PDB file of C-alpha atoms in Angstrom:
ATOM      1  CA  MET A1166     128.958  99.579  36.670  1.00 95.00           C
ATOM      2  CA  MET A1167     132.226 101.366  36.626  1.00 96.00           C
ATOM      3  CA  LYS A1168     131.605 102.116  32.919  1.00 97.00           C
ATOM      4  CA  ASP A1169     128.055 103.371  33.768  1.00 97.00           C
ATOM      5  CA  LEU A1170     129.488 105.520  36.734  1.00 97.00           C
ATOM      6  CA  ALA A1171     132.073 107.097  34.629  1.00 97.00           C
ATOM      7  CA  HIS A1172     129.345 108.009  32.005  1.00 97.00           C
ATOM      8  CA  ILE A1173     127.386 109.789  34.631  1.00 97.00           C
ATOM      9  CA  GLN A1174     130.505 111.550  36.144  1.00 97.00           C
ATOM     10  CA  ALA A1175     131.477 112.877  32.557  1.00 96.00           C
ATOM     11  CA  PHE A1176     128.319 113.534  30.616  1.00 95.00           C
ATOM     12  CA  TYR A1177     125.985 114.597  33.521  1.00 93.00           C
ATOM     13  CA  LEU A1178     128.142 115.701  36.454  1.00 95.00           C
ATOM     14  CA  GLY A1179     130.975 117.520  34.408  1.00 93.00           C
ATOM     15  CA  ASN A1180     133.668 115.462  36.216  1.00 96.00           C
ATOM     16  CA  SER A1181     135.625 114.227  33.321  1.00 96.00           C
ATOM     17  CA  ILE A1182     138.831 113.666  35.305  1.00 96.00           C
ATOM     18  CA  LYS A1183     137.004 111.443  37.535  1.00 97.00           C
ATOM     19  CA  ALA A1184     135.439 109.621  34.720  1.00 97.00           C
ATOM     20  CA  LYS A1185     138.816 109.021  33.037  1.00 97.00           C
ATOM     21  CA  GLN A1186     140.289 107.692  36.231  1.00 97.00           C
ATOM     22  CA  ILE A1187     137.531 105.240  36.658  1.00 98.00           C
ATOM     23  CA  LEU A1188     137.650 103.918  33.176  1.00 98.00           C
ATOM     24  CA  GLU A1189     141.554 103.690  33.115  1.00 97.00           C
ATOM     25  CA  ARG A1190     141.488 101.800  36.350  1.00 97.00           C
ATOM     26  CA  SER A1191     138.709  99.377  35.066  1.00 97.00           C
ATOM     27  CA  ILE A1192     140.677  98.627  31.867  1.00 97.00           C
ATOM     28  CA  GLU A1193     143.548  97.583  34.007  1.00 96.00           C
ATOM     29  CA  ILE A1194     141.522  94.933  35.928  1.00 96.00           C
ATOM     30  CA  PRO A1195     143.308  91.544  35.618  1.00 95.00           C
ATOM     31  CA  GLY A1196     141.592  88.928  33.589  1.00 95.00           C
ATOM     32  CA  LEU A1197     139.204  91.364  31.966  1.00 95.00           C
ATOM     33  CA  TYR A1198     137.430  89.816  29.005  1.00 96.00           C
ATOM     34  CA  PRO A1199     138.862  91.616  25.863  1.00 96.00           C
ATOM     35  CA  LEU A1200     135.301  92.482  24.717  1.00 96.00           C
ATOM     36  CA  VAL A1201     134.660  94.265  27.974  1.00 97.00           C
ATOM     37  CA  ALA A1202     137.913  96.059  27.758  1.00 97.00           C
ATOM     38  CA  ALA A1203     136.946  97.073  24.194  1.00 97.00           C
ATOM     39  CA  MET A1204     133.573  98.596  25.492  1.00 97.00           C
ATOM     40  CA  LEU A1205     135.385 100.489  28.282  1.00 98.00           C
ATOM     41  CA  LYS A1206     137.937 101.850  25.755  1.00 98.00           C
ATOM     42  CA  LEU A1207     135.042 103.126  23.596  1.00 98.00           C
ATOM     43  CA  GLU A1208     133.580 104.906  26.590  1.00 98.00           C
ATOM     44  CA  LEU A1209     136.920 106.321  27.450  1.00 98.00           C
ATOM     45  CA  GLY A1210     137.191 107.613  23.995  1.00 98.00           C
ATOM     46  CA  ASP A1211     133.914 109.257  24.247  1.00 98.00           C
ATOM     47  CA  VAL A1212     134.927 110.961  27.481  1.00 98.00           C
ATOM     48  CA  HIS A1213     138.063 112.277  25.551  1.00 98.00           C
ATOM     49  CA  LEU A1214     136.102 113.532  22.701  1.00 98.00           C
ATOM     50  CA  PHE A1215     133.528 115.251  25.226  1.00 97.00           C
ATOM     51  CA  ILE A1216     136.191 117.437  26.686  1.00 96.00           C
ATOM     52  CA  GLY A1217     138.004 118.185  23.261  1.00 96.00           C
ATOM     53  CA  GLU A1218     140.786 115.659  23.396  1.00 97.00           C
ATOM     54  CA  ILE A1219     139.944 114.427  19.880  1.00 96.00           C
ATOM     55  CA  TRP A1220     143.178 112.600  19.008  1.00 95.00           C
ATOM     56  CA  ASP A1221     143.189 110.736  22.271  1.00 97.00           C
ATOM     57  CA  ALA A1222     139.689 109.543  21.412  1.00 98.00           C
ATOM     58  CA  SER A1223     140.709 108.482  17.975  1.00 97.00           C
ATOM     59  CA  LEU A1224     143.584 106.597  19.087  1.00 98.00           C
ATOM     60  CA  LEU A1225     141.328 104.491  21.503  1.00 98.00           C
ATOM     61  CA  TYR A1226     138.731 103.986  18.833  1.00 98.00           C
ATOM     62  CA  SER A1227     141.453 102.797  16.422  1.00 97.00           C
ATOM     63  CA  GLN A1228     142.708 100.185  18.917  1.00 97.00           C
ATOM     64  CA  VAL A1229     139.406  98.642  19.112  1.00 97.00           C
ATOM     65  CA  ASP A1230     138.825  98.703  15.459  1.00 95.00           C
ATOM     66  CA  LEU A1231     142.233  96.918  14.989  1.00 96.00           C
ATOM     67  CA  ASP A1232     141.470  94.424  17.767  1.00 95.00           C
ATOM     68  CA  PHE A1233     137.862  93.618  16.511  1.00 94.00           C
ATOM     69  CA  LYS A1234     137.841  94.113  12.712  1.00 89.00           C
ATOM     70  CA  GLU A1235     135.095  91.727  12.105  1.00 84.00           C
ATOM     71  CA  ASP A1236     133.076  92.316  15.168  1.00 88.00           C
ATOM     72  CA  LEU A1237     130.228  94.717  15.867  1.00 88.00           C
ATOM     73  CA  VAL A1238     132.158  96.568  18.476  1.00 92.00           C
ATOM     74  CA  GLY A1239     134.941  97.121  15.791  1.00 92.00           C
ATOM     75  CA  HIS A1240     132.381  98.433  13.372  1.00 90.00           C
ATOM     76  CA  GLU A1241     131.161 100.842  16.123  1.00 92.00           C
ATOM     77  CA  ALA A1242     134.623 102.034  16.765  1.00 95.00           C
ATOM     78  CA  ARG A1243     135.189 102.671  13.131  1.00 93.00           C
ATOM     79  CA  TYR A1244     132.091 104.671  12.914  1.00 94.00           C
ATOM     80  CA  ARG A1245     133.070 106.727  15.927  1.00 96.00           C
ATOM     81  CA  ASN A1246     136.437 107.477  13.983  1.00 96.00           C
ATOM     82  CA  ALA A1247     134.546 108.324  10.988  1.00 96.00           C
ATOM     83  CA  LYS A1248     132.578 110.745  13.071  1.00 96.00           C
ATOM     84  CA  ILE A1249     135.820 112.389  14.228  1.00 97.00           C
ATOM     85  CA  SER A1250     136.872 112.797  10.799  1.00 97.00           C
ATOM     86  CA  PHE A1251     133.623 114.466  10.111  1.00 97.00           C
ATOM     87  CA  TYR A1252     134.045 116.909  13.042  1.00 97.00           C
ATOM     88  CA  THR A1253     137.612 117.909  12.009  1.00 95.00           C
ATOM     89  CA  GLY A1254     136.307 118.499   8.359  1.00 93.00           C
ATOM     90  CA  ASP A1255     137.991 115.501   6.640  1.00 94.00           C
ATOM     91  CA  PHE A1256     134.746 114.620   4.963  1.00 94.00           C
ATOM     92  CA  GLU A1257     136.242 112.285   2.334  1.00 92.00           C
ATOM     93  CA  TRP A1258     138.006 110.201   4.826  1.00 94.00           C
ATOM     94  CA  ALA A1259     134.846 109.988   6.911  1.00 95.00           C
ATOM     95  CA  GLN A1260     132.909 108.739   3.838  1.00 93.00           C
ATOM     96  CA  ALA A1261     135.400 106.202   2.984  1.00 91.00           C
ATOM     97  CA  GLN A1262     135.223 104.705   6.438  1.00 91.00           C
ATOM     98  CA  LEU A1263     131.518 104.618   6.391  1.00 91.00           C
ATOM     99  CA  ASP A1264     131.572 102.924   3.001  1.00 87.00           C
ATOM    100  CA  VAL A1265     133.697 100.199   4.561  1.00 84.00           C
ATOM    101  CA  ILE A1266     131.198  99.797   7.312  1.00 84.00           C
ATOM    102  CA  LYS A1267     128.352  99.576   4.853  1.00 79.00           C
ATOM    103  CA  ALA A1268     130.185  96.970   2.922  1.00 75.00           C
ATOM    104  CA  SER A1269     130.814  94.779   6.006  1.00 70.00           C
ATOM    105  CA  THR A1270     129.454  91.199   5.865  1.00 51.00           C
ATOM    106  CA  SER A1271     127.306  91.716   9.037  1.00 55.00           C
ATOM    107  CA  LYS A1272     124.922  94.157   7.351  1.00 54.00           C
ATOM    108  CA  LEU A1273     124.221  95.448  10.881  1.00 57.00           C
ATOM    109  CA  ILE A1274     124.781  99.185  10.052  1.00 65.00           C
ATOM    110  CA  SER A1275     123.421 101.686  12.704  1.00 71.00           C
ATOM    111  CA  ASN A1276     121.114 104.291  11.584  1.00 74.00           C
ATOM    112  CA  ASP A1277     123.621 106.980  12.770  1.00 81.00           C
ATOM    113  CA  ALA A1278     126.259 105.605  10.313  1.00 86.00           C
ATOM    114  CA  ILE A1279     123.685 105.699   7.460  1.00 85.00           C
ATOM    115  CA  ASP A1280     122.570 109.150   8.391  1.00 85.00           C
ATOM    116  CA  LEU A1281     125.966 110.448   8.472  1.00 91.00           C
ATOM    117  CA  SER A1282     126.859 108.965   5.156  1.00 91.00           C
ATOM    118  CA  LEU A1283     123.748 110.422   3.560  1.00 88.00           C
ATOM    119  CA  LEU A1284     124.504 113.828   5.135  1.00 90.00           C
ATOM    120  CA  ILE A1285     128.010 113.892   3.649  1.00 91.00           C
ATOM    121  CA  THR A1286     126.815 112.636   0.180  1.00 87.00           C
ATOM    122  CA  ASP A1287     124.068 115.257  -0.019  1.00 84.00           C
ATOM    123  CA  ASN A1288     125.726 118.256   1.421  1.00 84.00           C
ATOM    124  CA  TYR A1289     129.452 117.739   0.571  1.00 76.00           C
ATOM    125  CA  ALA A1290     130.090 116.024  -2.584  1.00 62.00           C
ATOM    126  CA  LEU A1291     127.646 118.133  -4.593  1.00 58.00           C
ATOM    127  CA  ASP A1292     128.631 121.517  -2.962  1.00 59.00           C
ATOM    128  CA  THR A1293     131.664 123.398  -4.195  1.00 61.00           C
ATOM    129  CA  ILE A1294     131.750 125.545  -1.026  1.00 77.00           C
ATOM    130  CA  GLN A1295     132.963 123.615   2.133  1.00 87.00           C
ATOM    131  CA  ARG A1296     132.440 126.313   4.759  1.00 91.00           C
ATOM    132  CA  PRO A1297     128.792 125.494   5.449  1.00 93.00           C
ATOM    133  CA  MET A1298     129.644 121.875   6.133  1.00 94.00           C
ATOM    134  CA  MET A1299     132.672 122.862   8.223  1.00 95.00           C
ATOM    135  CA  LEU A1300     130.468 125.104  10.250  1.00 96.00           C
ATOM    136  CA  PHE A1301     127.815 122.377  10.599  1.00 97.00           C
ATOM    137  CA  ALA A1302     130.329 119.778  11.783  1.00 97.00           C
ATOM    138  CA  LYS A1303     131.675 122.265  14.341  1.00 97.00           C
ATOM    139  CA  ALA A1304     128.116 122.807  15.535  1.00 98.00           C
ATOM    140  CA  ASP A1305     127.580 118.950  15.685  1.00 97.00           C
ATOM    141  CA  LEU A1306     130.616 118.524  17.929  1.00 98.00           C
ATOM    142  CA  LEU A1307     129.636 121.442  20.241  1.00 98.00           C
ATOM    143  CA  ALA A1308     126.284 119.713  20.573  1.00 97.00           C
ATOM    144  CA  TYR A1309     127.907 116.470  21.492  1.00 96.00           C
ATOM    145  CA  GLN A1310     130.006 118.440  24.090  1.00 96.00           C
ATOM    146  CA  ASN A1311     126.781 119.994  25.692  1.00 94.00           C
ATOM    147  CA  LYS A1312     127.924 123.407  24.466  1.00 96.00           C
ATOM    148  CA  THR A1313     124.505 124.210  23.414  1.00 97.00           C
ATOM    149  CA  ASP A1314     124.632 127.942  23.158  1.00 97.00           C
ATOM    150  CA  GLU A1315     127.872 127.829  21.017  1.00 98.00           C
ATOM    151  CA  SER A1316     126.340 125.193  18.727  1.00 98.00           C
ATOM    152  CA  MET A1317     123.104 127.261  18.259  1.00 98.00           C
ATOM    153  CA  LEU A1318     125.178 130.372  17.370  1.00 98.00           C
ATOM    154  CA  THR A1319     127.184 128.417  14.937  1.00 98.00           C
ATOM    155  CA  LEU A1320     124.113 126.932  13.279  1.00 97.00           C
ATOM    156  CA  ASP A1321     122.501 130.377  12.993  1.00 97.00           C
ATOM    157  CA  SER A1322     125.610 131.681  11.254  1.00 97.00           C
ATOM    158  CA  ILE A1323     125.099 129.126   8.545  1.00 95.00           C
ATOM    159  CA  LYS A1324     121.544 130.335   7.914  1.00 91.00           C
ATOM    160  CA  THR A1325     122.711 133.914   7.910  1.00 94.00           C
ATOM    161  CA  GLU A1326     125.645 133.424   5.555  1.00 93.00           C
ATOM    162  CA  TYR A1327     124.021 130.826   3.346  1.00 92.00           C
ATOM    163  CA  PRO A1328     120.220 131.404   3.476  1.00 92.00           C
ATOM    164  CA  GLY A1329     118.352 128.499   1.869  1.00 89.00           C
ATOM    165  CA  HIS A1330     121.299 126.107   1.928  1.00 89.00           C
ATOM    166  CA  ALA A1331     120.685 122.364   1.617  1.00 89.00           C
ATOM    167  CA  LEU A1332     121.783 121.937   5.164  1.00 93.00           C
ATOM    168  CA  THR A1333     118.586 123.776   6.462  1.00 94.00           C
ATOM    169  CA  ASP A1334     116.730 120.562   7.454  1.00 94.00           C
ATOM    170  CA  GLU A1335     119.935 119.232   9.202  1.00 95.00           C
ATOM    171  CA  ILE A1336     120.129 122.545  11.116  1.00 97.00           C
ATOM    172  CA  LEU A1337     116.433 122.310  12.137  1.00 97.00           C
ATOM    173  CA  LEU A1338     116.926 118.614  13.329  1.00 97.00           C
ATOM    174  CA  LEU A1339     120.165 119.220  15.240  1.00 97.00           C
ATOM    175  CA  LYS A1340     118.483 122.254  17.100  1.00 98.00           C
ATOM    176  CA  SER A1341     115.429 120.195  17.891  1.00 98.00           C
ATOM    177  CA  ASP A1342     117.665 117.539  19.334  1.00 97.00           C
ATOM    178  CA  MET A1343     119.438 120.020  21.650  1.00 98.00           C
ATOM    179  CA  TYR A1344     116.032 121.466  22.821  1.00 98.00           C
ATOM    180  CA  SER A1345     114.837 118.038  23.427  1.00 97.00           C
ATOM    181  CA  LYS A1346     117.693 117.130  25.567  1.00 95.00           C
ATOM    182  CA  LEU A1347     117.113 120.225  27.648  1.00 95.00           C
ATOM    183  CA  GLY A1348     113.438 119.179  27.971  1.00 96.00           C
ATOM    184  CA  GLU A1349     112.303 122.178  26.078  1.00 97.00           C
ATOM    185  CA  TYR A1350     109.753 120.312  23.790  1.00 97.00           C
ATOM    186  CA  GLU A1351     107.799 123.443  23.139  1.00 97.00           C
ATOM    187  CA  LYS A1352     110.851 124.705  21.104  1.00 98.00           C
ATOM    188  CA  ALA A1353     111.741 121.440  19.514  1.00 98.00           C
ATOM    189  CA  MET A1354     108.478 120.582  18.112  1.00 98.00           C
ATOM    190  CA  PRO A1355     108.072 123.578  15.746  1.00 98.00           C
ATOM    191  CA  LEU A1356     111.447 122.780  14.284  1.00 98.00           C
ATOM    192  CA  LEU A1357     110.479 119.228  13.586  1.00 98.00           C
ATOM    193  CA  GLN A1358     107.095 120.521  12.123  1.00 97.00           C
ATOM    194  CA  GLU A1359     108.907 122.882   9.806  1.00 97.00           C
ATOM    195  CA  ILE A1360     111.045 119.973   8.397  1.00 97.00           C
ATOM    196  CA  ILE A1361     107.736 118.031   7.861  1.00 96.00           C
ATOM    197  CA  ASP A1362     106.071 120.915   6.167  1.00 95.00           C
ATOM    198  CA  LEU A1363     108.823 122.488   4.101  1.00 93.00           C
ATOM    199  CA  HIS A1364     111.332 119.749   3.701  1.00 91.00           C
ATOM    200  CA  PHE A1365     109.134 116.659   3.089  1.00 87.00           C
ATOM    201  CA  THR A1366     111.047 115.405   0.140  1.00 87.00           C
ATOM    202  CA  ASP A1367     114.531 115.558   2.010  1.00 87.00           C
ATOM    203  CA  ILE A1368     116.136 112.744   3.635  1.00 88.00           C
ATOM    204  CA  LEU A1369     115.404 113.884   7.229  1.00 92.00           C
ATOM    205  CA  ALA A1370     111.563 114.088   6.869  1.00 95.00           C
ATOM    206  CA  ASP A1371     111.076 110.665   8.339  1.00 95.00           C
ATOM    207  CA  ASP A1372     113.397 111.263  11.162  1.00 94.00           C
ATOM    208  CA  ALA A1373     111.475 114.519  11.991  1.00 97.00           C
ATOM    209  CA  ILE A1374     108.089 112.643  11.884  1.00 98.00           C
ATOM    210  CA  PHE A1375     109.497 109.925  14.111  1.00 97.00           C
ATOM    211  CA  ASP A1376     110.982 112.345  16.642  1.00 98.00           C
ATOM    212  CA  LEU A1377     107.769 114.354  16.734  1.00 98.00           C
ATOM    213  CA  ALA A1378     105.697 111.156  17.319  1.00 98.00           C
ATOM    214  CA  THR A1379     108.031 110.103  20.173  1.00 98.00           C
ATOM    215  CA  ILE A1380     107.608 113.447  21.815  1.00 98.00           C
ATOM    216  CA  ASN A1381     103.859 113.180  21.597  1.00 97.00           C
ATOM    217  CA  GLU A1382     103.734 109.698  22.865  1.00 97.00           C
ATOM    218  CA  VAL A1383     106.334 109.661  25.601  1.00 96.00           C
ATOM    219  CA  GLU A1384     106.481 113.388  26.793  1.00 97.00           C
ATOM    220  CA  LEU A1385     103.056 114.703  26.046  1.00 96.00           C
ATOM    221  CA  GLY A1386     100.952 111.617  26.337  1.00 96.00           C
ATOM    222  CA  ASP A1387      99.037 112.500  23.155  1.00 96.00           C
ATOM    223  CA  VAL A1388      98.301 108.962  21.873  1.00 95.00           C
ATOM    224  CA  GLU A1389      96.198 109.987  18.939  1.00 96.00           C
ATOM    225  CA  LYS A1390      98.778 112.460  17.421  1.00 97.00           C
ATOM    226  CA  ALA A1391     101.652 109.912  17.943  1.00 97.00           C
ATOM    227  CA  LYS A1392      99.477 107.266  16.252  1.00 97.00           C
ATOM    228  CA  GLU A1393      98.826 109.586  13.335  1.00 97.00           C
ATOM    229  CA  LEU A1394     102.540 110.373  12.934  1.00 97.00           C
ATOM    230  CA  TYR A1395     103.650 106.937  13.168  1.00 97.00           C
ATOM    231  CA  GLU A1396     101.045 105.838  10.484  1.00 96.00           C
ATOM    232  CA  THR A1397     102.318 108.572   8.233  1.00 96.00           C
ATOM    233  CA  ILE A1398     105.788 106.829   8.266  1.00 97.00           C
ATOM    234  CA  LEU A1399     104.258 103.585   7.358  1.00 96.00           C
ATOM    235  CA  LEU A1400     102.168 105.046   4.547  1.00 96.00           C
ATOM    236  CA  GLU A1401     104.365 107.711   2.990  1.00 95.00           C
ATOM    237  CA  TYR A1402     107.797 106.525   3.950  1.00 94.00           C
ATOM    238  CA  PRO A1403     107.699 102.727   3.862  1.00 93.00           C
ATOM    239  CA  GLY A1404     111.462 102.465   3.132  1.00 91.00           C
ATOM    240  CA  SER A1405     112.395 104.427   6.138  1.00 91.00           C
ATOM    241  CA  LEU A1406     114.832 103.125   8.674  1.00 88.00           C
ATOM    242  CA  TYR A1407     112.099 103.850  11.236  1.00 93.00           C
ATOM    243  CA  ALA A1408     109.361 101.850   9.591  1.00 94.00           C
ATOM    244  CA  VAL A1409     109.827  98.652  11.598  1.00 93.00           C
ATOM    245  CA  GLU A1410     109.892 100.532  14.926  1.00 95.00           C
ATOM    246  CA  ALA A1411     106.953 102.905  13.807  1.00 96.00           C
ATOM    247  CA  ARG A1412     104.771  99.946  13.065  1.00 96.00           C
ATOM    248  CA  LYS A1413     105.566  98.232  16.385  1.00 95.00           C
ATOM    249  CA  ARG A1414     104.685 101.465  18.222  1.00 96.00           C
ATOM    250  CA  PHE A1415     101.546 102.108  16.082  1.00 96.00           C
ATOM    251  CA  ARG A1416     100.217  98.693  16.730  1.00 95.00           C
ATOM    252  CA  ASN A1417     101.076  98.952  20.535  1.00 94.00           C
ATOM    253  CA  LEU A1418      99.209 102.292  20.676  1.00 94.00           C
ATOM    254  CA  ARG A1419      96.295 100.960  18.788  1.00 90.00           C
ATOM    255  CA  GLY A1420      95.852  98.174  21.278  1.00 87.00           C
ATOM    256  CA  ASP A1421      96.903  95.317  18.990  1.00 79.00           C
ATOM    257  CA  GLU A1422      98.239  92.109  20.638  1.00 68.00           C
ATOM    258  CA  ILE A1423     101.858  91.689  19.739  1.00 56.00           C
ATOM    259  CA  GLU A1424     103.442  88.404  20.088  1.00 54.00           C
TER     260      GLU A1424
END
């Protein structure tokens, strides 16, 4: 409950100082289970990152990683540290950490980790100009910190300076995510549709289809359109990370009895 309260204070009420106090106090509770303490440290790291205290966040993530190397919470901590490396422009180190996660014996890799790895592989390793990726990483961090206007301006600067860059679909998806968080679905949906129409061979096409299907199902109540989009994933992107969830949602909307 303290962890949830701290999350609300930091990410919804803008009271990061109060959030840190709650989490620091909860971590000091006598007899606290180590795994619970680790989850609290991850949340505290998230709060530090949210307010720009990047290295404080990295230190907390590193502690959890060291204490739980073979546990899922340790893998999650390593992913969050990899994301910090990405935010700060150390793309090679971020990729190295993601490779370690993908090679783990658990094989339980989050979609986010896979997406970040593909983003770096597709847009950094093959590009001799680092500035577009640096700008995108900056915009991604600003989006995480709810600095939407600054993030949007940074993304627009990439399109202005490097028209037609391979990051275009990532830019569209990040913008749609921000609009969706603001509840501005009428702005998010055309961006997703643009990815589907113009970048259907890129790695984010299935992400865009799934996100658009979710908006239609959950926010607009357009069951038929949602079914159509989920079915598109099943037929045209059978290897998608969203295939299992898309199949479940499609069958549910169709009225199938699911055991």
